[in-house]
PDB file of C-alpha atoms (C1' of nucleotides) in Angstrom:
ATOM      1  CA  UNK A  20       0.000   0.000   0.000  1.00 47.00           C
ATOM      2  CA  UNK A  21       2.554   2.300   0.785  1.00 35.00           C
ATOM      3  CA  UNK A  22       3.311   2.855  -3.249  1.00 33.00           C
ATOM      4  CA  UNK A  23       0.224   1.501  -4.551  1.00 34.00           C
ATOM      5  CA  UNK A  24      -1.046   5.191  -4.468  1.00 32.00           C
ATOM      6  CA  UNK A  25      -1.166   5.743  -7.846  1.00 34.00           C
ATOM      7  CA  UNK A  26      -3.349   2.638  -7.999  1.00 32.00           C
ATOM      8  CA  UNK A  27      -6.727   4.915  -7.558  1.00 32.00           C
ATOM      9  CA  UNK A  28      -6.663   6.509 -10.782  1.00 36.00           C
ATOM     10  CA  UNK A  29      -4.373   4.164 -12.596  1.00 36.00           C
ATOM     11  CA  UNK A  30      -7.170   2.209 -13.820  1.00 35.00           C
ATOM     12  CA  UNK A  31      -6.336   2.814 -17.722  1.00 40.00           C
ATOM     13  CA  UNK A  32      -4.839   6.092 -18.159  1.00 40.00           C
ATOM     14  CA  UNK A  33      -3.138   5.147 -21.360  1.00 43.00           C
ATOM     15  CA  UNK A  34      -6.518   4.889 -23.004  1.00 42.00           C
ATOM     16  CA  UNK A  35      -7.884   8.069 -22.493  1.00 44.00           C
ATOM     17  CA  UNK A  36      -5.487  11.358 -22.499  1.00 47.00           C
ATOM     18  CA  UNK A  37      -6.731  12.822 -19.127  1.00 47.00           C
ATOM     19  CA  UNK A  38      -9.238  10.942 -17.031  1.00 50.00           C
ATOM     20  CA  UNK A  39     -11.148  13.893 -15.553  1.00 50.00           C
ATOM     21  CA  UNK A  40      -8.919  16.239 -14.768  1.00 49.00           C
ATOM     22  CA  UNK A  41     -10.686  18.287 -11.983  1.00 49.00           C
ATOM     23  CA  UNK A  42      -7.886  20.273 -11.420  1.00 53.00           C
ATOM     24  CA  UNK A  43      -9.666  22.356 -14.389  1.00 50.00           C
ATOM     25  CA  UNK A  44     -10.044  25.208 -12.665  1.00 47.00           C
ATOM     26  CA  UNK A  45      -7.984  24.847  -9.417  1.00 46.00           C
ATOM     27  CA  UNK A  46      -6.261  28.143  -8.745  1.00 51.00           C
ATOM     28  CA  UNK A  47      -2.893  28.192  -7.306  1.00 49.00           C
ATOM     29  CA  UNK A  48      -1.966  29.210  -4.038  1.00 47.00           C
ATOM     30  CA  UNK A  49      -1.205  32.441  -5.292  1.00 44.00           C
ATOM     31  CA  UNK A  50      -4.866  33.617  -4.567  1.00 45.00           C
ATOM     32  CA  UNK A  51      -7.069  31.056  -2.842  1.00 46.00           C
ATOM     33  CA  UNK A  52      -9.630  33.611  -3.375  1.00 45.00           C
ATOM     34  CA  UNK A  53     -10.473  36.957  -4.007  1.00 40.00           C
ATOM     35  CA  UNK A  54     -10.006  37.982  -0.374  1.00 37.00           C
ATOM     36  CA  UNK A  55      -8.706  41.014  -0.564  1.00 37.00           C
ATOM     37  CA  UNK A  56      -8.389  41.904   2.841  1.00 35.00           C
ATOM     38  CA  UNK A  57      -7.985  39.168   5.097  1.00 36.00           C
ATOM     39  CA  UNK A  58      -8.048  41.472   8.214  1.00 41.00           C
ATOM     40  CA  UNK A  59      -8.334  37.906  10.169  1.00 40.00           C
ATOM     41  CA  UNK A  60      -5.096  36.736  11.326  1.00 45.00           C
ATOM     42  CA  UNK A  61      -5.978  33.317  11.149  1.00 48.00           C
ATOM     43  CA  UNK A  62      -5.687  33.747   7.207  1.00 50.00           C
ATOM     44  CA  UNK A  63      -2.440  35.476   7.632  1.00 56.00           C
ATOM     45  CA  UNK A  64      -0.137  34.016   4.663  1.00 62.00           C
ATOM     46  CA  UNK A  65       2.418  31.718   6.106  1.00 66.00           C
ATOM     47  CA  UNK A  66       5.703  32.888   4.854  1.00 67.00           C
ATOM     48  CA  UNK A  67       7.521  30.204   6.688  1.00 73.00           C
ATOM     49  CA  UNK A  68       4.860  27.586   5.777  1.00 80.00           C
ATOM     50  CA  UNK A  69       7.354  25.163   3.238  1.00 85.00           C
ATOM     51  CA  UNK A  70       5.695  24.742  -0.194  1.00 88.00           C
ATOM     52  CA  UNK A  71       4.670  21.111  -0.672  1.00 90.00           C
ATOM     53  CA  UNK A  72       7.745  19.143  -2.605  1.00 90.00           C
ATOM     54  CA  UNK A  73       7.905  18.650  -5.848  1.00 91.00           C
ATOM     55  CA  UNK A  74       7.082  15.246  -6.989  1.00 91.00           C
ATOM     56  CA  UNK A  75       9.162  13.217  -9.641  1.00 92.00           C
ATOM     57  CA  UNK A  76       7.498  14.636 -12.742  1.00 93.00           C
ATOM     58  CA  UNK A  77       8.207  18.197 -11.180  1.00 92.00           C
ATOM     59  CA  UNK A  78      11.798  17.423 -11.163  1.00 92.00           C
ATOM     60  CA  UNK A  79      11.858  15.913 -14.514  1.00 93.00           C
ATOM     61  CA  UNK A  80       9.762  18.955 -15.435  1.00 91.00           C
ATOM     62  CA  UNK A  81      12.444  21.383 -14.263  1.00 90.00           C
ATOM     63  CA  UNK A  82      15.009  19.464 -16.797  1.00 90.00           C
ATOM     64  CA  UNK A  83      12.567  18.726 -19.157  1.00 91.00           C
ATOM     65  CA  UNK A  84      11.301  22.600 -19.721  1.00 89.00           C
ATOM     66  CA  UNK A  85      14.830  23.727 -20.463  1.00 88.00           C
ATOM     67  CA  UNK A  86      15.166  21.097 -23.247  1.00 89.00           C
ATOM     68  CA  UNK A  87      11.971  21.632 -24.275  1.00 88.00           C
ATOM     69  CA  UNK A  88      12.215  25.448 -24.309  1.00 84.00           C
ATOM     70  CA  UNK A  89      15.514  24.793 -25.767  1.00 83.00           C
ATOM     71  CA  UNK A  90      14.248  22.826 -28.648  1.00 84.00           C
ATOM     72  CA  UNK A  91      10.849  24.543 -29.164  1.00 82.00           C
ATOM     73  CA  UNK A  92      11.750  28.144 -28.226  1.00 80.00           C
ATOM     74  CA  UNK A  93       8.592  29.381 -30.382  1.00 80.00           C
ATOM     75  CA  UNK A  94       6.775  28.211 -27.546  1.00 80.00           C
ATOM     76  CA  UNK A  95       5.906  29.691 -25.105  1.00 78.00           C
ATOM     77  CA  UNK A  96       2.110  28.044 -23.398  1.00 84.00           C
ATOM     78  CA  UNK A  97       2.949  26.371 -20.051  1.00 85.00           C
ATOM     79  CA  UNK A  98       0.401  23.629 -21.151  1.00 86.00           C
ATOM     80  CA  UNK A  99       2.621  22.535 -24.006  1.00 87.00           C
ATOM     81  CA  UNK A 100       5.247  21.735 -21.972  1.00 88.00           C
ATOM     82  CA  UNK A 101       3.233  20.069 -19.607  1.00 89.00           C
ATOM     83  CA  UNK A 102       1.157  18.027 -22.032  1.00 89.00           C
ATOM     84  CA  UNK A 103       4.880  17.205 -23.892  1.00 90.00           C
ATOM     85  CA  UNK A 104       6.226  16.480 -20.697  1.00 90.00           C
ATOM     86  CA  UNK A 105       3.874  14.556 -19.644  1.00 90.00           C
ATOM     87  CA  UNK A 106       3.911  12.166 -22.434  1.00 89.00           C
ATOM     88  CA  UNK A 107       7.628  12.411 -22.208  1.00 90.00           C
ATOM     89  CA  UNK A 108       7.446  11.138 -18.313  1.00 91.00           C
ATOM     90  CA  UNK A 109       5.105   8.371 -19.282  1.00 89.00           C
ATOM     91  CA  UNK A 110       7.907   7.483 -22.282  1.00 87.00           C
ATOM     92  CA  UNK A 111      10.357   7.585 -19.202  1.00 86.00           C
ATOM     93  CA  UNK A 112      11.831   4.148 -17.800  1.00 86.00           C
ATOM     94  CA  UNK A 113      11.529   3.143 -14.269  1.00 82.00           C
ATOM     95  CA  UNK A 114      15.386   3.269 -14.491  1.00 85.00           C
ATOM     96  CA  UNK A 115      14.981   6.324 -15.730  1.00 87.00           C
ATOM     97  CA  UNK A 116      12.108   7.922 -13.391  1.00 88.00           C
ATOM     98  CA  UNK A 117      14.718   6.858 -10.601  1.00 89.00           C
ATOM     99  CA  UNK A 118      16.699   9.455 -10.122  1.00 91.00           C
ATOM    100  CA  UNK A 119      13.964  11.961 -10.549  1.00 91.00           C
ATOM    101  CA  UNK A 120      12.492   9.838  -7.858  1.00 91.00           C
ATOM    102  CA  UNK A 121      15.386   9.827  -5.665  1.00 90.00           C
ATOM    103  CA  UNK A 122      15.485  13.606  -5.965  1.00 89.00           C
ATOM    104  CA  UNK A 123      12.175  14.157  -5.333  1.00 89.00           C
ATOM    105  CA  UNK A 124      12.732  11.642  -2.261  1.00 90.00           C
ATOM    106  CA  UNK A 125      14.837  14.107  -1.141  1.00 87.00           C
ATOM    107  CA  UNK A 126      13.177  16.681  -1.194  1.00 89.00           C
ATOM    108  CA  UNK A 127      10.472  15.159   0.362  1.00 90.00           C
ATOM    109  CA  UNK A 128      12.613  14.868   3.479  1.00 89.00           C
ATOM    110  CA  UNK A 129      13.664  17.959   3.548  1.00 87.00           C
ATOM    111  CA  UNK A 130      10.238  18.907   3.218  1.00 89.00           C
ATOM    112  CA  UNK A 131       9.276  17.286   6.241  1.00 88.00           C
ATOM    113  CA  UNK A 132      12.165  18.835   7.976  1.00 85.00           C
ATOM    114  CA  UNK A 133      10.904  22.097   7.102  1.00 85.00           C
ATOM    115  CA  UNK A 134       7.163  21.088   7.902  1.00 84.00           C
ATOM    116  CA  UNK A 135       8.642  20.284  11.534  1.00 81.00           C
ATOM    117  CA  UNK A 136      10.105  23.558  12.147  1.00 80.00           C
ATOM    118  CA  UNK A 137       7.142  24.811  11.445  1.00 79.00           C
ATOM    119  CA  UNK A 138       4.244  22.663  13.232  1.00 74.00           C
ATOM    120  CA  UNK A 139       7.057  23.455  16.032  1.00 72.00           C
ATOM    121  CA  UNK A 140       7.259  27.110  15.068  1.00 70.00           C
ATOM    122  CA  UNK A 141       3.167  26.940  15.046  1.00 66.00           C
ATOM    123  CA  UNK A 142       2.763  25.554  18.450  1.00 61.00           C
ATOM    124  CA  UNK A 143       5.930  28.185  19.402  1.00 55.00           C
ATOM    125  CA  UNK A 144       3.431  31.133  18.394  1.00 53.00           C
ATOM    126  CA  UNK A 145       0.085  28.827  18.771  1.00 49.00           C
ATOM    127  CA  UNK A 146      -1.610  31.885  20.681  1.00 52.00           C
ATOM    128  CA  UNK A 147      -0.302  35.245  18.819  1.00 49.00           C
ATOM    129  CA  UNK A 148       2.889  34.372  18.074  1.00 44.00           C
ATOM    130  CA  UNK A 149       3.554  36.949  14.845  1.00 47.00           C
ATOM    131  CA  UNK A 150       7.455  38.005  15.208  1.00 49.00           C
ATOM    132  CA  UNK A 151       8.095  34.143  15.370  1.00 46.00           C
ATOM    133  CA  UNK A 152      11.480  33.980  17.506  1.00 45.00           C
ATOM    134  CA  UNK A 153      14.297  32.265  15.755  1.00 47.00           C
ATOM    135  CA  UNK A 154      14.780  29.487  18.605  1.00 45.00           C
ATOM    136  CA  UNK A 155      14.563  26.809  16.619  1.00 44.00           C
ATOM    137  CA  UNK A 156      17.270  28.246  13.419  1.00 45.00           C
ATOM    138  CA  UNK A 157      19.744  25.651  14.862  1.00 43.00           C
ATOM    139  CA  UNK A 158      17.729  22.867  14.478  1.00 46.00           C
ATOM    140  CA  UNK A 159      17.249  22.948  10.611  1.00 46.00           C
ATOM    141  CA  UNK A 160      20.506  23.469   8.908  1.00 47.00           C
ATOM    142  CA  UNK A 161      22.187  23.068   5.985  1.00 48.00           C
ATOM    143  CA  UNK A 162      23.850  19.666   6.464  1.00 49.00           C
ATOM    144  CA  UNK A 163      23.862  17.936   2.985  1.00 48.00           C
ATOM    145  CA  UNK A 164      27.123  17.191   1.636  1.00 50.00           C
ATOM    146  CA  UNK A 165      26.673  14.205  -0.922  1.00 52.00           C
ATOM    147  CA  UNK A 166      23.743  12.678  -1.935  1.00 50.00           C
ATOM    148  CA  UNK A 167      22.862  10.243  -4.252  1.00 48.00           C
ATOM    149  CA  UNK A 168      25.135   9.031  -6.235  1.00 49.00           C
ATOM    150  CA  UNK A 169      24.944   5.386  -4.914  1.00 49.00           C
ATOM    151  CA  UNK A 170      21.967   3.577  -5.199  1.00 52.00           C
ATOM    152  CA  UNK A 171      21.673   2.922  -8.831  1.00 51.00           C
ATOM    153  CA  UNK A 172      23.980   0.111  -9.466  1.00 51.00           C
ATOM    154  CA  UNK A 173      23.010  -2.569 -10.966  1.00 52.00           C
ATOM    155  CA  UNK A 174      19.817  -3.121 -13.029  1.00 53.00           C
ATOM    156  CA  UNK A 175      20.014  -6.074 -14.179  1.00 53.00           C
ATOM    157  CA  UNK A 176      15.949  -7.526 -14.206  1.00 54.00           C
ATOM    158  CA  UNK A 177      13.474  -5.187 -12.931  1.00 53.00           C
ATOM    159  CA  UNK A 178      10.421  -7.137 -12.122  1.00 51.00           C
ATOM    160  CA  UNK A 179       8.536  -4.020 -11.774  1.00 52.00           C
ATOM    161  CA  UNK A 180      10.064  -2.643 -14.735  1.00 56.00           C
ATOM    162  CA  UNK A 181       7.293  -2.937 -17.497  1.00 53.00           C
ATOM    163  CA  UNK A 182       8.506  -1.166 -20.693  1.00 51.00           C
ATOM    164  CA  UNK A 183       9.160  -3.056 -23.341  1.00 52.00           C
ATOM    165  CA  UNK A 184       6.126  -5.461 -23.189  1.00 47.00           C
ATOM    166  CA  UNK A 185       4.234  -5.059 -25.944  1.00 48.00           C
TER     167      UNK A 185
ATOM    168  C1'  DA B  30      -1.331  47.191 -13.899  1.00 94.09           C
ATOM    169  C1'  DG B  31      -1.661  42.826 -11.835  1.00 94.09           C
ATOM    170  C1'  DC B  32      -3.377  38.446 -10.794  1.00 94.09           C
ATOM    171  C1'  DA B  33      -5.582  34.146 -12.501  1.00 94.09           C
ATOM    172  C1'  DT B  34      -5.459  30.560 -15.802  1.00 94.09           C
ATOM    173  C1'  DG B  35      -3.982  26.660 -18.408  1.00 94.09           C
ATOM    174  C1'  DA B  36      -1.717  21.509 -18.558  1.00 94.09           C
ATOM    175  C1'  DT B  37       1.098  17.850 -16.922  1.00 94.09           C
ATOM    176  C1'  DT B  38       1.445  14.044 -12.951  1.00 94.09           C
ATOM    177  C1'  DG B  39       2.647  13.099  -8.316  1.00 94.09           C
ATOM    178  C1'  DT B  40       2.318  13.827  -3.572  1.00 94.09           C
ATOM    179  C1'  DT B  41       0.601  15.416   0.522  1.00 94.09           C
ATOM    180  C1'  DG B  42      -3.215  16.347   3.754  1.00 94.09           C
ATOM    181  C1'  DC B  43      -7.640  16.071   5.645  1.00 94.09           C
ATOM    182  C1'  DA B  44     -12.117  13.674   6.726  1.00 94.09           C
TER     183       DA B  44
ATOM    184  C1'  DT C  26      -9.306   4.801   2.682  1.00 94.09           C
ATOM    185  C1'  DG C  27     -10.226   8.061  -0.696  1.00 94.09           C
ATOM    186  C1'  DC C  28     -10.828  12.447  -2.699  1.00 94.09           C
ATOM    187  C1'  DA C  29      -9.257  17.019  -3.463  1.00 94.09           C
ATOM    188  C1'  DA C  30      -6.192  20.528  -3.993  1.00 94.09           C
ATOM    189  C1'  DC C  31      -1.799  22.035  -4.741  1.00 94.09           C
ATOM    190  C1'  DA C  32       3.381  21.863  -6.387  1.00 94.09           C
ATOM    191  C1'  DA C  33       6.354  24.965 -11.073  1.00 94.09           C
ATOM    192  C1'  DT C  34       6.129  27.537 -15.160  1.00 94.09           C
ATOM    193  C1'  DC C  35       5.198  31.810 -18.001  1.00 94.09           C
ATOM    194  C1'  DA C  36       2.847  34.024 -21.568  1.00 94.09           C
ATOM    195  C1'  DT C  37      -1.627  35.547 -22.256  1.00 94.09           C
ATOM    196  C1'  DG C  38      -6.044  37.399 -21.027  1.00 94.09           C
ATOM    197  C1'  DC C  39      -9.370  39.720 -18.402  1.00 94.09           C
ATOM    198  C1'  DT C  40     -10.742  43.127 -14.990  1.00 94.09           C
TER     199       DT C  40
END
DNA sequence: AGCATGATTGTTGCA
DNA sequence: TGCAACAATCATGCT
């Protein structure tokens, strides 16, 4: 179960395009809505709130929309790119999803990290707590060195590695 | 002038 | 357990 999430909506994706892609009109968190004044501090904007991590396709996205800007400079829509990666990502290997994976792995932890320091920085400032004090800028740090750059040794059969099956 | 949208998939969070 | 919204990007469009 704990990578079978997928499984919901992977019923037959490679028949149809896009299932039902609700996400039709799903603004951003740029403006959740037109609230222009949110005079109630509960909806302050949480500037230390971390940004949820990129997932795999994100961080074959990054890559992928300098190649593809690269290679189709002419355009310019977002949606290109994402319908072109897309495709691209499903073209993708397991083998080759993997170090996108690993990356976005990564930042998954670090994500967590971050979401610590701030549940902690929450319950730090649960009652008013607006100039947040810096008690806890010790406890995240920058402590990454080298990453990756084991793992991927040797592929020899990948059972879950369905690719060339047709 | 400035913010929302569009399109992709994955992942996280809440009920 | 499952659904829903959000993560980047960037030009374009509407208010």
């Amino acid at each position: 179960m704990t990578k079978g999430r997928g499984a919901a909506r992977n019923s037959k994706e490679v028949l149809k395009p896009v299932d039902d892609r609700k996400v039709g009109k799903r603004k951003a968190a740029s403006k959740p809505e037109k609230n222009t004044a949110q005079k109630s501090k509960k909806a302050k904007k949480d500037p230390n709130k971390p940004k949820r991590p990129p997932s795999a396709f994100f961080v074959f996205l990054e890559e992928f929309r300098k190649t593809f800007k690269e290679e189709n400079p002419n355009v310019k829509a977002v949606s290109a790119v994402g319908k072109a990666g897309g495709e691209k990502w499903k073209s993708l290997t397991k083998a080759e999803k993997a170090p996108y994976e690993a990356k976005a792995a990564k930042r998954k932890a670090e994500y967590e990290k971050l979401i610590n320091a701030y549940n902690k920085k929450q319950a730090s400032s649960a009652d008013d707590g607006d100039d947040e004090s810096d008690k806890s800028k010790s406890e995240v740090n920058d402590d990454e060195d080298d990453e990756e750059g084991h793992e991927e040794d040797d592929e020899d059969d990948d059972d879950e590695e369905e690719e060339d099956d047709d």
